[in-house]
Amino acid sequence: MKILNFGSLNIDYTYDVPYFVRSGETLSCTGMRKYSGGKGLNQSVALARCGASVWHAGAVGRADGAFLVQELEAAGVHTDFIAQLDGPTGHAIIQRAKSGENCILLHGGANQRVTRQMADRVLEHFEEGDFLVLQNEISEVGYIMEKAREKGMKIFLNPSPMNEKVFSYPLQCVDCFLLNEVEASGLCGAREGGEALLKKTAERFPKADIVLTLGGEGSYLYRQGRILKQEAFPAKALDTTAAGDTFTGYFIGGTAQGLRAAEAMSLASRAAAIAVSRYGAAPSIPRREEI
């Protein structure tokens, strides 16, 4: 069984600010760093550091994106299916407040130039029972889902960023949704939080597993009518940028390696707690032996 992550690759420009900039305001930052990132890249790094065999598919700019491919390779990710295209790599502008919270502005770049032809060439190398991991930061997500379902692959979707485009995808094909509260509320239209939000989402997608992350309040897993609660592990939050991606990668990686649901949830929670205690996106993701 192989894992294919068809996902984004970004250059993250992270600015340290006392608070998030307000409308009409000019705000000086206290520091700026450049990191590798993108939800797809982060999740592939987490999968590989968890010990899973993962192939990343996607696109970067020929002139500025080579270092992202190199970082994936250094983490143990197979990069055979990453295209290098003319034009810029996707990038993110991240404000990181003193609290460790962040807000993010995305530019799609090469991520939005994934084509159906590229998808077909990649999917030829995968088969029934393989895992497919998707986010909402590349083009042709719906087409990729349809073709993967035809092959009998198991589909994991993190619909971030949550927007109207998500509802054009064949969501009935998804085997497991990985969501935070904003994404879950957007999917099911519910205003509740916590376990009530989990149940509302499960009503909308009763055949799928639902993983709901709640930051410091822990996480939930809904599977076949049963609910599992996982408490968060205490951590001093310096930067929450890749916490959700770390959780996602470790949960899927643990599942692929045969862990029971409770074991996979605990592993993912511990990994995320370590990630928030460090700066950066992909650089903050721990290795399995640290956990």
PDB file of C-alpha atoms in Angstrom, residues 49-209:
ATOM      1  CA  ARG A  49       8.691  11.644   9.498  1.00  0.00           C
ATOM      2  CA  CYS A  50       5.996   9.372  10.888  1.00  0.00           C
ATOM      3  CA  GLY A  51       7.648   6.533   8.968  1.00  0.00           C
ATOM      4  CA  ALA A  52       5.197   6.167   6.064  1.00  0.00           C
ATOM      5  CA  SER A  53       6.165   5.787   2.395  1.00  0.00           C
ATOM      6  CA  VAL A  54       4.728   8.825   0.643  1.00  0.00           C
ATOM      7  CA  TRP A  55       4.879  10.143  -2.909  1.00  0.00           C
ATOM      8  CA  HIS A  56       4.228  13.860  -3.375  1.00  0.00           C
ATOM      9  CA  ALA A  57       2.646  15.143  -6.594  1.00  0.00           C
ATOM     10  CA  GLY A  58       2.288  18.818  -7.421  1.00  0.00           C
ATOM     11  CA  ALA A  59       4.078  21.730  -9.087  1.00  0.00           C
ATOM     12  CA  VAL A  60       6.668  24.396  -8.297  1.00  0.00           C
ATOM     13  CA  GLY A  61       8.168  27.265 -10.248  1.00  0.00           C
ATOM     14  CA  ARG A  62      11.291  26.363 -12.177  1.00  0.00           C
ATOM     15  CA  ALA A  63      13.174  29.458 -11.012  1.00  0.00           C
ATOM     16  CA  ASP A  64      12.311  29.565  -7.310  1.00  0.00           C
ATOM     17  CA  GLY A  65      10.926  26.207  -6.167  1.00  0.00           C
ATOM     18  CA  ALA A  66      13.803  23.729  -6.373  1.00  0.00           C
ATOM     19  CA  PHE A  67      14.637  24.044  -2.662  1.00  0.00           C
ATOM     20  CA  LEU A  68      11.127  22.811  -1.753  1.00  0.00           C
ATOM     21  CA  VAL A  69      11.706  19.601  -3.710  1.00  0.00           C
ATOM     22  CA  GLN A  70      15.088  19.185  -2.015  1.00  0.00           C
ATOM     23  CA  GLU A  71      13.528  19.598   1.436  1.00  0.00           C
ATOM     24  CA  LEU A  72      10.939  16.921   0.656  1.00  0.00           C
ATOM     25  CA  GLU A  73      13.674  14.561  -0.487  1.00  0.00           C
ATOM     26  CA  ALA A  74      15.666  15.263   2.672  1.00  0.00           C
ATOM     27  CA  ALA A  75      12.597  14.285   4.712  1.00  0.00           C
ATOM     28  CA  GLY A  76      12.320  10.972   2.829  1.00  0.00           C
ATOM     29  CA  VAL A  77       9.461  11.885   0.485  1.00  0.00           C
ATOM     30  CA  HIS A  78       9.438  10.519  -3.091  1.00  0.00           C
ATOM     31  CA  THR A  79       9.398  13.519  -5.463  1.00  0.00           C
ATOM     32  CA  ASP A  80       9.140  11.826  -8.881  1.00  0.00           C
ATOM     33  CA  PHE A  81       5.747  13.431  -9.564  1.00  0.00           C
ATOM     34  CA  ILE A  82       6.564  17.089  -8.855  1.00  0.00           C
ATOM     35  CA  ALA A  83       6.513  19.188 -12.041  1.00  0.00           C
ATOM     36  CA  GLN A  84       8.725  22.253 -12.466  1.00  0.00           C
ATOM     37  CA  LEU A  85       6.846  24.909 -14.436  1.00  0.00           C
ATOM     38  CA  ASP A  86       7.493  28.391 -15.768  1.00  0.00           C
ATOM     39  CA  GLY A  87       6.247  31.152 -13.459  1.00  0.00           C
ATOM     40  CA  PRO A  88       6.362  31.514  -9.684  1.00  0.00           C
ATOM     41  CA  THR A  89       5.942  28.909  -6.976  1.00  0.00           C
ATOM     42  CA  GLY A  90       2.942  29.325  -4.690  1.00  0.00           C
ATOM     43  CA  HIS A  91       3.631  31.417  -1.629  1.00  0.00           C
ATOM     44  CA  ALA A  92       2.077  32.479   1.648  1.00  0.00           C
ATOM     45  CA  ILE A  93       2.339  35.681   3.672  1.00  0.00           C
ATOM     46  CA  ILE A  94       1.968  34.716   7.332  1.00  0.00           C
ATOM     47  CA  GLN A  95       1.449  37.067  10.253  1.00  0.00           C
ATOM     48  CA  ARG A  96       2.535  35.447  13.521  1.00  0.00           C
ATOM     49  CA  ALA A  97       1.332  37.230  16.661  1.00  0.00           C
ATOM     50  CA  LYS A  98       2.978  37.153  20.097  1.00  0.00           C
ATOM     51  CA  SER A  99       0.400  34.567  21.195  1.00  0.00           C
ATOM     52  CA  GLY A 100       1.712  32.123  18.577  1.00  0.00           C
ATOM     53  CA  GLU A 101      -1.490  32.400  16.535  1.00  0.00           C
ATOM     54  CA  ASN A 102      -1.248  33.152  12.833  1.00  0.00           C
ATOM     55  CA  CYS A 103      -3.226  34.414   9.869  1.00  0.00           C
ATOM     56  CA  ILE A 104      -2.271  33.511   6.302  1.00  0.00           C
ATOM     57  CA  LEU A 105      -2.650  35.048   2.829  1.00  0.00           C
ATOM     58  CA  LEU A 106      -2.103  32.605  -0.055  1.00  0.00           C
ATOM     59  CA  HIS A 107      -1.002  33.066  -3.662  1.00  0.00           C
ATOM     60  CA  GLY A 108      -1.549  29.878  -5.666  1.00  0.00           C
ATOM     61  CA  GLY A 109       1.268  30.186  -8.218  1.00  0.00           C
ATOM     62  CA  ALA A 110       2.256  26.825  -9.709  1.00  0.00           C
ATOM     63  CA  ASN A 111      -0.206  25.036  -7.410  1.00  0.00           C
ATOM     64  CA  GLN A 112      -3.040  26.368  -9.554  1.00  0.00           C
ATOM     65  CA  ARG A 113      -1.493  25.077 -12.783  1.00  0.00           C
ATOM     66  CA  VAL A 114      -1.979  21.369 -12.050  1.00  0.00           C
ATOM     67  CA  THR A 115      -3.767  19.894 -15.099  1.00  0.00           C
ATOM     68  CA  ARG A 116      -5.895  16.814 -15.715  1.00  0.00           C
ATOM     69  CA  GLN A 117      -3.158  15.433 -17.924  1.00  0.00           C
ATOM     70  CA  MET A 118      -0.676  15.737 -15.048  1.00  0.00           C
ATOM     71  CA  ALA A 119      -3.147  14.018 -12.733  1.00  0.00           C
ATOM     72  CA  ASP A 120      -3.688  11.126 -15.159  1.00  0.00           C
ATOM     73  CA  ARG A 121       0.061  10.531 -15.503  1.00  0.00           C
ATOM     74  CA  VAL A 122       0.508  10.438 -11.739  1.00  0.00           C
ATOM     75  CA  LEU A 123      -2.476   8.220 -10.943  1.00  0.00           C
ATOM     76  CA  GLU A 124      -1.272   5.574 -13.409  1.00  0.00           C
ATOM     77  CA  HIS A 125       1.266   4.569 -10.753  1.00  0.00           C
ATOM     78  CA  PHE A 126      -1.291   3.869  -7.985  1.00  0.00           C
ATOM     79  CA  GLU A 127      -3.931   1.232  -7.454  1.00  0.00           C
ATOM     80  CA  GLU A 128      -6.817  -0.044  -5.352  1.00  0.00           C
ATOM     81  CA  GLY A 129      -6.190   0.268  -1.621  1.00  0.00           C
ATOM     82  CA  ASP A 130      -3.564   3.002  -1.902  1.00  0.00           C
ATOM     83  CA  PHE A 131      -4.168   6.201   0.089  1.00  0.00           C
ATOM     84  CA  LEU A 132      -4.746   9.591  -1.559  1.00  0.00           C
ATOM     85  CA  VAL A 133      -4.269  12.743   0.534  1.00  0.00           C
ATOM     86  CA  LEU A 134      -5.749  16.028  -0.728  1.00  0.00           C
ATOM     87  CA  GLN A 135      -6.161  19.629   0.398  1.00  0.00           C
ATOM     88  CA  ASN A 136      -7.786  22.607  -1.362  1.00  0.00           C
ATOM     89  CA  GLU A 137      -4.669  24.487  -2.476  1.00  0.00           C
ATOM     90  CA  ILE A 138      -4.219  23.016  -5.986  1.00  0.00           C
ATOM     91  CA  SER A 139      -6.303  22.982  -9.147  1.00  0.00           C
ATOM     92  CA  GLU A 140      -8.299  19.936 -10.400  1.00  0.00           C
ATOM     93  CA  VAL A 141      -8.984  18.489  -6.940  1.00  0.00           C
ATOM     94  CA  GLY A 142     -12.441  17.277  -7.982  1.00  0.00           C
ATOM     95  CA  TYR A 143     -11.089  15.500 -11.056  1.00  0.00           C
ATOM     96  CA  ILE A 144      -8.323  13.848  -9.031  1.00  0.00           C
ATOM     97  CA  MET A 145     -10.912  12.601  -6.525  1.00  0.00           C
ATOM     98  CA  GLU A 146     -13.106  11.117  -9.246  1.00  0.00           C
ATOM     99  CA  LYS A 147     -10.237   9.282 -10.915  1.00  0.00           C
ATOM    100  CA  ALA A 148      -8.893   8.001  -7.602  1.00  0.00           C
ATOM    101  CA  ARG A 149     -12.327   6.651  -6.639  1.00  0.00           C
ATOM    102  CA  GLU A 150     -12.517   4.824  -9.974  1.00  0.00           C
ATOM    103  CA  LYS A 151      -9.242   3.099  -9.059  1.00  0.00           C
ATOM    104  CA  GLY A 152     -10.469   2.178  -5.575  1.00  0.00           C
ATOM    105  CA  MET A 153      -8.055   4.400  -3.674  1.00  0.00           C
ATOM    106  CA  LYS A 154      -8.922   5.558  -0.143  1.00  0.00           C
ATOM    107  CA  ILE A 155      -9.390   9.344  -0.114  1.00  0.00           C
ATOM    108  CA  PHE A 156      -8.431  11.647   2.778  1.00  0.00           C
ATOM    109  CA  LEU A 157      -9.503  15.294   2.350  1.00  0.00           C
ATOM    110  CA  ASN A 158      -8.478  18.360   4.337  1.00  0.00           C
ATOM    111  CA  PRO A 159     -10.661  21.050   2.646  1.00  0.00           C
ATOM    112  CA  SER A 160      -8.420  23.990   3.478  1.00  0.00           C
ATOM    113  CA  PRO A 161      -8.757  26.778   2.595  1.00  0.00           C
ATOM    114  CA  MET A 162     -12.511  26.282   3.004  1.00  0.00           C
ATOM    115  CA  ASN A 163     -14.386  28.057   0.184  1.00  0.00           C
ATOM    116  CA  GLU A 164     -17.249  27.569  -2.269  1.00  0.00           C
ATOM    117  CA  LYS A 165     -15.057  25.534  -4.623  1.00  0.00           C
ATOM    118  CA  VAL A 166     -15.127  22.667  -2.121  1.00  0.00           C
ATOM    119  CA  PHE A 167     -18.837  22.090  -2.793  1.00  0.00           C
ATOM    120  CA  SER A 168     -18.122  21.395  -6.473  1.00  0.00           C
ATOM    121  CA  TYR A 169     -16.037  18.355  -5.502  1.00  0.00           C
ATOM    122  CA  PRO A 170     -17.550  14.838  -5.338  1.00  0.00           C
ATOM    123  CA  LEU A 171     -17.504  14.836  -1.528  1.00  0.00           C
ATOM    124  CA  GLN A 172     -19.367  11.532  -1.426  1.00  0.00           C
ATOM    125  CA  CYS A 173     -16.075   9.959  -2.568  1.00  0.00           C
ATOM    126  CA  VAL A 174     -14.234  10.991   0.595  1.00  0.00           C
ATOM    127  CA  ASP A 175     -13.400   8.224   3.065  1.00  0.00           C
ATOM    128  CA  CYS A 176     -12.029  10.531   5.770  1.00  0.00           C
ATOM    129  CA  PHE A 177     -12.398  14.277   6.355  1.00  0.00           C
ATOM    130  CA  LEU A 178      -9.734  16.022   8.459  1.00  0.00           C
ATOM    131  CA  LEU A 179     -11.157  19.328   9.708  1.00  0.00           C
ATOM    132  CA  ASN A 180     -10.754  22.165  12.143  1.00  0.00           C
ATOM    133  CA  GLU A 181     -13.809  23.991  13.495  1.00  0.00           C
ATOM    134  CA  VAL A 182     -13.888  26.581  10.692  1.00  0.00           C
ATOM    135  CA  GLU A 183     -13.757  23.913   7.991  1.00  0.00           C
ATOM    136  CA  ALA A 184     -16.344  21.686   9.679  1.00  0.00           C
ATOM    137  CA  SER A 185     -18.730  24.619  10.166  1.00  0.00           C
ATOM    138  CA  GLY A 186     -18.288  25.594   6.533  1.00  0.00           C
ATOM    139  CA  LEU A 187     -19.034  22.067   5.339  1.00  0.00           C
ATOM    140  CA  CYS A 188     -22.214  21.482   7.323  1.00  0.00           C
ATOM    141  CA  GLY A 189     -23.410  25.036   8.010  1.00  0.00           C
ATOM    142  CA  ALA A 190     -23.565  24.452  11.773  1.00  0.00           C
ATOM    143  CA  ARG A 191     -22.783  27.073  14.403  1.00  0.00           C
ATOM    144  CA  GLU A 192     -22.173  24.620  17.228  1.00  0.00           C
ATOM    145  CA  GLY A 193     -18.695  23.719  18.420  1.00  0.00           C
ATOM    146  CA  GLY A 194     -16.977  20.642  19.790  1.00  0.00           C
ATOM    147  CA  GLU A 195     -18.807  17.325  19.821  1.00  0.00           C
ATOM    148  CA  ALA A 196     -22.057  18.906  18.597  1.00  0.00           C
ATOM    149  CA  LEU A 197     -20.246  20.154  15.490  1.00  0.00           C
ATOM    150  CA  LEU A 198     -18.734  16.704  14.969  1.00  0.00           C
ATOM    151  CA  LYS A 199     -22.195  15.116  15.050  1.00  0.00           C
ATOM    152  CA  LYS A 200     -23.592  17.675  12.594  1.00  0.00           C
ATOM    153  CA  THR A 201     -20.748  16.970  10.183  1.00  0.00           C
ATOM    154  CA  ALA A 202     -21.256  13.220  10.555  1.00  0.00           C
ATOM    155  CA  GLU A 203     -24.949  13.654   9.728  1.00  0.00           C
ATOM    156  CA  ARG A 204     -23.931  15.341   6.490  1.00  0.00           C
ATOM    157  CA  PHE A 205     -21.358  12.646   5.613  1.00  0.00           C
ATOM    158  CA  PRO A 206     -22.490   9.494   7.456  1.00  0.00           C
ATOM    159  CA  LYS A 207     -20.295   7.061   5.512  1.00  0.00           C
ATOM    160  CA  ALA A 208     -17.045   8.942   6.094  1.00  0.00           C
ATOM    161  CA  ASP A 209     -14.681   9.071   9.051  1.00  0.00           C
TER     162      ASP A 209
END
